[in-house]
Amino acid sequence: MTSITTEASPKARAWERSEIGALLPAILRAGALVLFAAIFVVFAIQSPLFLSPGNLLAIVSQSSVLGVLAFGLTIVVIVGGDNALAGGIDLSLAATMGLAAAVYATLVRTGQPEGIAIGAALAAGLGIGLLNAVSVVWLRMLPLLATLAGMTIAVGLEQLVTKSATILVDSSLTRFLGGTDAFGFPMLAHALFATAVTLVLVTRYTTLGLNMQAVGGNPLAARAAGLRVPLYIGGSYVASGLFGALGGLFSVSFLGASSKGADEMLLPIIAATFLGVVFSRRLVPTIAGTLAASLFIGMLTNGFQLLNVSSYWVSGIQGVLTLLVVAATTVRPRT
């Protein structure tokens, strides 16, 4: 007997892959929402303190530092593309936060005016961002390697400024951002949401934002349309450096002291940025998605603390979730 087998044509297989890929964003969004809700319910059941208004506000306040740093990385990925090797990435953000916090804290402790201390902290962040921009755009280094070098430089400068010591700070800025409004809502939460709303409006409803998405989606087409692609890519790294500096000011205000950024914040920044893609219809990084993911990571950290679970579990879960999301985005249909 002769057996007859049929094999799908390449077009049919491509269609099947595209059909599966088309459903992937909806599946991931639904799965993420179910997972977030399940974790929220578990924490609420296991710890009576979890749903208290004070604790929920603390989660938002704690998430403000991570959120503003992840916004910087989100901008870089939007403009540079999410290719794992050659796309936009900024590994220096956490170290930039530590450097900016160190510069601000040191100047305040030495009696410098508040304005000078804030300006110097922002200048430090912009300097690291400019260094990354030059390395990526002019020297044509891979963003992964260029920003790794930027991270190393920022860490070294931070240690030079602080001599590896924690510097306590009590200033008008830390008292304001570290305080609450008349209704008890943390000022850091106000700052986080105001920053997020501003960035959502810019990235979604302005020509600048549409051009940023065009450059990240298809650089060749963007260049053919007359967009100055290197300027947008370089600008994204400068903006990321600025958000790193803002994260440093947020961190000092939350902790009341300078802190090292590269040791603990790098993985959460990457996790918040790429976990946020599950809230996008096309599985791409967005500011709103990054905000939601930052709050989720803050909730995760807070819940484990209340349950006396080791923080290593938080890092492990962040890593696994990020791996799953990045793996899923690699098979999504490209438009």
Tab-separated table of C-alpha atoms in Angstrom:
chain	number	residue	atom	x	y	z
A	1	MET	CA	0.000	0.000	0.000
A	2	THR	CA	1.065	3.473	-0.680
A	3	SER	CA	0.502	6.010	2.046
A	4	ILE	CA	-0.224	9.514	0.995
A	5	THR	CA	0.847	12.353	3.256
A	6	THR	CA	0.133	15.997	2.820
A	7	GLU	CA	2.321	18.829	3.948
A	8	ALA	CA	1.183	22.360	4.484
A	9	SER	CA	2.608	24.860	2.052
A	10	PRO	CA	4.955	27.587	3.289
A	11	LYS	CA	2.142	30.100	2.900
A	12	ALA	CA	-0.170	27.937	4.995
A	13	ARG	CA	2.438	27.523	7.719
A	14	ALA	CA	3.084	31.264	7.707
A	15	TRP	CA	-0.660	31.862	8.005
A	16	GLU	CA	-0.888	29.503	10.952
A	17	ARG	CA	2.004	31.237	12.662
A	18	SER	CA	0.438	34.630	12.069
A	19	GLU	CA	-2.906	33.448	13.433
A	20	ILE	CA	-1.226	32.182	16.589
A	21	GLY	CA	0.851	35.327	16.774
A	22	ALA	CA	-2.258	37.474	16.408
A	23	LEU	CA	-3.786	35.794	19.438
A	24	LEU	CA	-0.593	36.058	21.492
A	25	PRO	CA	-1.115	39.608	22.825
A	26	ALA	CA	-4.648	38.795	24.008
A	27	ILE	CA	-3.475	35.560	25.629
A	28	LEU	CA	-0.606	37.285	27.407
A	29	ARG	CA	-2.785	40.168	28.593
A	30	ALA	CA	-5.416	37.797	29.940
A	31	GLY	CA	-2.799	35.608	31.599
A	32	ALA	CA	-1.039	38.604	33.131
A	33	LEU	CA	-4.274	40.032	34.531
A	34	VAL	CA	-5.222	36.657	36.011
A	35	LEU	CA	-1.758	36.292	37.533
A	36	PHE	CA	-1.781	39.808	38.981
A	37	ALA	CA	-5.250	39.320	40.432
A	38	ALA	CA	-4.323	35.929	41.894
A	39	ILE	CA	-1.210	37.291	43.596
A	40	PHE	CA	-3.200	40.253	44.924
A	41	VAL	CA	-5.845	37.925	46.408
A	42	VAL	CA	-3.215	35.649	47.979
A	43	PHE	CA	-1.468	38.586	49.639
A	44	ALA	CA	-4.799	39.975	50.846
A	45	ILE	CA	-5.769	36.648	52.399
A	46	GLN	CA	-2.382	35.856	53.933
A	47	SER	CA	-1.702	39.289	55.410
A	48	PRO	CA	-4.420	41.481	56.993
A	49	LEU	CA	-2.133	44.508	56.619
A	50	PHE	CA	-1.847	44.211	52.845
A	51	LEU	CA	-5.166	45.930	52.012
A	52	SER	CA	-4.789	48.677	54.592
A	53	PRO	CA	-4.835	52.154	52.986
A	54	GLY	CA	-1.464	52.984	54.483
A	55	ASN	CA	0.161	49.904	52.984
A	56	LEU	CA	-1.389	50.430	49.540
A	57	LEU	CA	-0.124	54.005	49.513
A	58	ALA	CA	3.278	52.743	50.609
A	59	ILE	CA	3.342	50.398	47.607
A	60	VAL	CA	2.720	53.299	45.242
A	61	SER	CA	5.355	55.410	46.976
A	62	GLN	CA	7.921	52.599	46.869
A	63	SER	CA	7.165	52.013	43.189
A	64	SER	CA	7.823	55.643	42.253
A	65	VAL	CA	11.611	55.215	42.049
A	66	LEU	CA	11.359	52.063	39.934
A	67	GLY	CA	8.653	53.599	37.773
A	68	VAL	CA	10.530	56.744	36.798
A	69	LEU	CA	13.682	54.736	36.021
A	70	ALA	CA	11.722	52.251	33.920
A	71	PHE	CA	10.174	55.148	31.996
A	72	GLY	CA	13.678	56.049	30.862
A	73	LEU	CA	14.362	52.533	29.619
A	74	THR	CA	10.948	52.413	27.943
A	75	ILE	CA	11.808	55.499	25.892
A	76	VAL	CA	15.088	53.913	24.813
A	77	VAL	CA	13.353	50.692	23.744
A	78	ILE	CA	10.556	52.552	21.935
A	79	VAL	CA	13.079	54.484	19.842
A	80	GLY	CA	15.788	51.848	19.503
A	81	GLY	CA	13.571	48.839	18.956
A	82	ASP	CA	13.263	45.726	21.095
A	83	ASN	CA	15.772	43.521	19.292
A	84	ALA	CA	17.508	41.548	22.045
A	85	LEU	CA	21.011	42.230	20.707
A	86	ALA	CA	21.049	45.386	18.606
A	87	GLY	CA	17.919	47.143	19.881
A	88	GLY	CA	17.542	49.849	22.473
A	89	ILE	CA	18.733	49.061	25.988
A	90	ASP	CA	20.239	51.113	28.789
A	91	LEU	CA	22.030	49.147	31.476
A	92	SER	CA	23.392	52.319	33.081
A	93	LEU	CA	20.087	53.614	34.455
A	94	ALA	CA	20.399	52.146	37.937
A	95	ALA	CA	24.006	53.328	38.271
A	96	THR	CA	22.978	56.777	37.003
A	97	MET	CA	20.400	56.902	39.772
A	98	GLY	CA	23.087	56.142	42.357
A	99	LEU	CA	25.435	58.781	40.909
A	100	ALA	CA	22.765	61.497	40.830
A	101	ALA	CA	21.707	60.675	44.385
A	102	ALA	CA	25.336	60.823	45.539
A	103	VAL	CA	25.955	64.176	43.842
A	104	TYR	CA	22.813	65.719	45.313
A	105	ALA	CA	23.392	64.345	48.817
A	106	THR	CA	27.045	65.419	48.877
A	107	LEU	CA	26.340	68.974	47.758
A	108	VAL	CA	23.497	69.388	50.245
A	109	ARG	CA	25.655	68.077	53.085
A	110	THR	CA	28.421	70.550	52.180
A	111	GLY	CA	25.999	73.459	52.420
A	112	GLN	CA	25.443	74.183	48.732
A	113	PRO	CA	22.139	75.814	47.712
A	114	GLU	CA	19.303	73.464	46.880
A	115	GLY	CA	19.079	74.644	43.283
A	116	ILE	CA	22.753	73.955	42.631
A	117	ALA	CA	22.492	70.470	44.143
A	118	ILE	CA	19.452	69.591	42.026
A	119	GLY	CA	21.035	71.036	38.896
A	120	ALA	CA	24.262	69.114	39.471
A	121	ALA	CA	22.354	65.860	39.973
A	122	LEU	CA	20.424	66.389	36.742
A	123	ALA	CA	23.649	67.324	34.935
A	124	ALA	CA	25.272	64.090	36.129
A	125	GLY	CA	22.413	62.071	34.668
A	126	LEU	CA	22.471	64.003	31.415
A	127	GLY	CA	26.231	63.480	31.214
A	128	ILE	CA	25.893	59.692	31.417
A	129	GLY	CA	23.059	59.825	28.906
A	130	LEU	CA	25.149	61.903	26.506
A	131	LEU	CA	28.049	59.475	26.883
A	132	ASN	CA	25.746	56.589	25.986
A	133	ALA	CA	24.370	58.523	23.019
A	134	VAL	CA	27.828	59.245	21.636
A	135	SER	CA	28.898	55.629	22.118
A	136	VAL	CA	25.829	54.204	20.376
A	137	VAL	CA	25.293	56.761	17.594
A	138	TRP	CA	28.750	58.117	16.799
A	139	LEU	CA	31.037	55.236	17.808
A	140	ARG	CA	28.422	52.703	16.626
A	141	MET	CA	28.869	50.456	19.637
A	142	LEU	CA	26.217	47.879	20.456
A	143	PRO	CA	23.841	49.513	22.985
A	144	LEU	CA	24.337	46.559	25.328
A	145	LEU	CA	28.102	47.146	25.491
A	146	ALA	CA	27.954	50.935	25.331
A	147	THR	CA	25.591	51.264	28.274
A	148	LEU	CA	27.456	48.590	30.212
A	149	ALA	CA	30.503	50.844	29.930
A	150	GLY	CA	28.359	53.800	30.982
A	151	MET	CA	27.180	51.833	34.006
A	152	THR	CA	30.756	51.071	35.026
A	153	ILE	CA	31.736	54.731	34.731
A	154	ALA	CA	28.709	55.871	36.743
A	155	VAL	CA	29.432	53.336	39.492
A	156	GLY	CA	33.041	54.482	39.683
A	157	LEU	CA	32.064	58.145	39.887
A	158	GLU	CA	29.464	57.407	42.553
A	159	GLN	CA	32.050	55.625	44.683
A	160	LEU	CA	34.486	58.493	44.148
A	161	VAL	CA	31.910	61.012	45.350
A	162	THR	CA	30.663	59.080	48.378
A	163	LYS	CA	33.800	57.065	49.260
A	164	SER	CA	31.382	54.097	49.405
A	165	ALA	CA	29.577	55.658	52.378
A	166	THR	CA	25.850	56.359	52.751
A	167	ILE	CA	25.125	60.086	53.022
A	168	LEU	CA	22.089	61.132	55.041
A	169	VAL	CA	20.081	64.028	53.629
A	170	ASP	CA	17.478	66.356	55.126
A	171	SER	CA	16.525	69.116	52.704
A	172	SER	CA	13.485	70.974	51.467
A	173	LEU	CA	13.274	68.676	48.443
A	174	THR	CA	13.415	65.454	50.472
A	175	ARG	CA	10.882	66.791	52.964
A	176	PHE	CA	8.526	67.778	50.148
A	177	LEU	CA	8.783	64.674	47.948
A	178	GLY	CA	9.077	62.382	50.963
A	179	GLY	CA	5.931	63.846	52.540
A	180	THR	CA	2.209	63.630	51.859
A	181	ASP	CA	-0.530	65.994	50.728
A	182	ALA	CA	-3.446	67.164	52.860
A	183	PHE	CA	-5.241	63.869	52.267
A	184	GLY	CA	-2.283	61.681	53.188
A	185	PHE	CA	-1.404	60.778	49.588
A	186	PRO	CA	2.385	60.496	49.080
A	187	MET	CA	3.931	63.288	47.037
A	188	LEU	CA	6.160	60.734	45.322
A	189	ALA	CA	3.012	59.051	44.031
A	190	HIS	CA	1.802	62.396	42.680
A	191	ALA	CA	5.157	62.862	40.957
A	192	LEU	CA	5.062	59.337	39.497
A	193	PHE	CA	1.559	59.670	38.054
A	194	ALA	CA	2.177	63.192	36.763
A	195	THR	CA	5.313	61.979	34.966
A	196	ALA	CA	3.456	58.994	33.524
A	197	VAL	CA	0.537	61.095	32.243
A	198	THR	CA	2.910	63.577	30.628
A	199	LEU	CA	4.875	60.837	28.891
A	200	VAL	CA	1.722	59.058	27.703
A	201	LEU	CA	0.490	62.275	26.123
A	202	VAL	CA	3.864	62.912	24.481
A	203	THR	CA	4.434	59.390	23.158
A	204	ARG	CA	0.888	58.800	21.918
A	205	TYR	CA	-0.522	62.149	20.843
A	206	THR	CA	2.336	64.304	19.588
A	207	THR	CA	4.403	64.327	16.420
A	208	LEU	CA	7.508	63.673	18.484
A	209	GLY	CA	5.985	60.553	19.997
A	210	LEU	CA	4.764	59.221	16.651
A	211	ASN	CA	8.205	59.799	15.151
A	212	MET	CA	9.805	57.956	18.060
A	213	GLN	CA	7.588	54.946	17.397
A	214	ALA	CA	8.305	55.135	13.681
A	215	VAL	CA	12.059	55.109	14.261
A	216	GLY	CA	11.836	52.137	16.599
A	217	GLY	CA	9.412	50.223	14.400
A	218	ASN	CA	11.274	50.577	11.114
A	219	PRO	CA	14.435	52.722	11.051
A	220	LEU	CA	14.907	52.339	7.293
A	221	ALA	CA	11.390	53.523	6.520
A	222	ALA	CA	11.762	56.345	9.023
A	223	ARG	CA	15.001	57.455	7.370
A	224	ALA	CA	13.351	57.292	3.938
A	225	ALA	CA	10.564	59.491	5.293
A	226	GLY	CA	13.108	62.141	6.205
A	227	LEU	CA	13.427	61.513	9.934
A	228	ARG	CA	16.859	62.031	11.469
A	229	VAL	CA	17.122	58.569	12.993
A	230	PRO	CA	20.492	59.043	14.756
A	231	LEU	CA	19.165	62.189	16.445
A	232	TYR	CA	16.154	60.352	17.813
A	233	ILE	CA	18.241	57.405	19.009
A	234	GLY	CA	20.817	59.645	20.653
A	235	GLY	CA	18.071	61.766	22.195
A	236	SER	CA	16.478	58.703	23.758
A	237	TYR	CA	19.685	57.942	25.668
A	238	VAL	CA	19.991	61.539	26.838
A	239	ALA	CA	16.372	61.417	28.014
A	240	SER	CA	17.090	58.116	29.764
A	241	GLY	CA	19.982	59.731	31.611
A	242	LEU	CA	17.650	62.504	32.745
A	243	PHE	CA	15.171	59.973	34.098
A	244	GLY	CA	18.036	58.211	35.847
A	245	ALA	CA	18.813	61.494	37.595
A	246	LEU	CA	15.150	61.994	38.497
A	247	GLY	CA	15.159	58.501	39.939
A	248	GLY	CA	18.129	59.523	42.064
A	249	LEU	CA	16.234	62.515	43.455
A	250	PHE	CA	13.188	60.323	44.082
A	251	SER	CA	15.375	57.752	45.826
A	252	VAL	CA	17.010	60.305	48.120
A	253	SER	CA	13.593	61.694	49.007
A	254	PHE	CA	12.177	58.246	49.758
A	255	LEU	CA	15.141	56.928	51.753
A	256	GLY	CA	16.439	60.181	53.191
A	257	ALA	CA	19.920	59.189	52.059
A	258	SER	CA	22.001	58.344	49.023
A	259	SER	CA	21.978	54.746	47.864
A	260	LYS	CA	23.747	52.523	45.382
A	261	GLY	CA	21.638	51.871	42.326
A	262	ALA	CA	23.495	49.289	40.264
A	263	ASP	CA	23.347	46.525	42.868
A	264	GLU	CA	19.605	46.128	43.311
A	265	MET	CA	17.683	48.162	40.737
A	266	LEU	CA	18.929	46.940	37.361
A	267	LEU	CA	16.833	43.760	37.157
A	268	PRO	CA	13.608	45.436	38.384
A	269	ILE	CA	14.037	48.226	35.779
A	270	ILE	CA	14.374	45.711	32.953
A	271	ALA	CA	11.545	43.599	34.362
A	272	ALA	CA	9.158	46.566	34.662
A	273	THR	CA	9.870	47.687	31.098
A	274	PHE	CA	9.418	44.326	29.431
A	275	LEU	CA	6.622	43.049	31.666
A	276	GLY	CA	4.738	46.172	30.658
A	277	VAL	CA	4.436	44.937	27.081
A	278	VAL	CA	1.639	42.558	28.083
A	279	PHE	CA	-0.623	45.606	28.405
A	280	SER	CA	-0.021	46.576	24.772
A	281	ARG	CA	-2.142	45.298	21.898
A	282	ARG	CA	1.009	44.731	19.831
A	283	LEU	CA	3.287	43.533	22.644
A	284	VAL	CA	5.458	46.632	22.527
A	285	PRO	CA	6.740	48.738	25.444
A	286	THR	CA	4.478	51.612	26.464
A	287	ILE	CA	4.582	54.118	29.295
A	288	ALA	CA	1.199	52.996	30.666
A	289	GLY	CA	2.275	49.361	30.597
A	290	THR	CA	5.542	50.177	32.341
A	291	LEU	CA	3.628	52.034	35.070
A	292	ALA	CA	1.350	49.032	35.642
A	293	ALA	CA	4.292	46.631	35.726
A	294	SER	CA	6.180	48.864	38.173
A	295	LEU	CA	3.208	48.862	40.536
A	296	PHE	CA	2.951	45.077	40.191
A	297	ILE	CA	6.610	44.617	41.114
A	298	GLY	CA	6.128	46.996	44.032
A	299	MET	CA	3.131	44.957	45.164
A	300	LEU	CA	5.127	41.752	44.818
A	301	THR	CA	7.997	43.085	46.908
A	302	ASN	CA	5.694	44.500	49.558
A	303	GLY	CA	3.605	41.335	49.816
A	304	PHE	CA	6.636	39.115	50.252
A	305	GLN	CA	7.974	41.445	52.931
A	306	LEU	CA	4.702	41.207	54.829
A	307	LEU	CA	4.828	37.420	54.585
A	308	ASN	CA	8.497	37.344	55.636
A	309	VAL	CA	9.505	35.677	52.367
A	310	SER	CA	13.077	36.131	51.181
A	311	SER	CA	13.637	38.918	48.655
A	312	TYR	CA	15.509	36.404	46.504
A	313	TRP	CA	12.128	34.992	45.502
A	314	VAL	CA	11.114	38.395	44.171
A	315	SER	CA	14.208	38.563	41.975
A	316	GLY	CA	13.647	35.021	40.762
A	317	ILE	CA	10.018	35.678	39.837
A	318	GLN	CA	10.963	38.915	38.070
A	319	GLY	CA	13.562	37.073	36.042
A	320	VAL	CA	11.234	34.240	35.056
A	321	LEU	CA	8.385	36.563	34.065
A	322	THR	CA	10.719	38.774	32.049
A	323	LEU	CA	12.141	35.746	30.252
A	324	LEU	CA	8.668	34.500	29.363
A	325	VAL	CA	7.513	37.877	28.058
A	326	VAL	CA	10.653	38.514	26.008
A	327	ALA	CA	10.453	35.011	24.557
A	328	ALA	CA	6.821	35.578	23.625
A	329	THR	CA	7.516	38.894	21.912
A	330	THR	CA	10.138	37.293	19.682
A	331	VAL	CA	7.451	35.211	17.961
A	332	ARG	CA	4.834	37.900	17.579
A	333	PRO	CA	3.863	38.881	14.036
A	334	ARG	CA	5.803	41.858	12.720
A	335	THR	CA	3.870	44.510	10.874
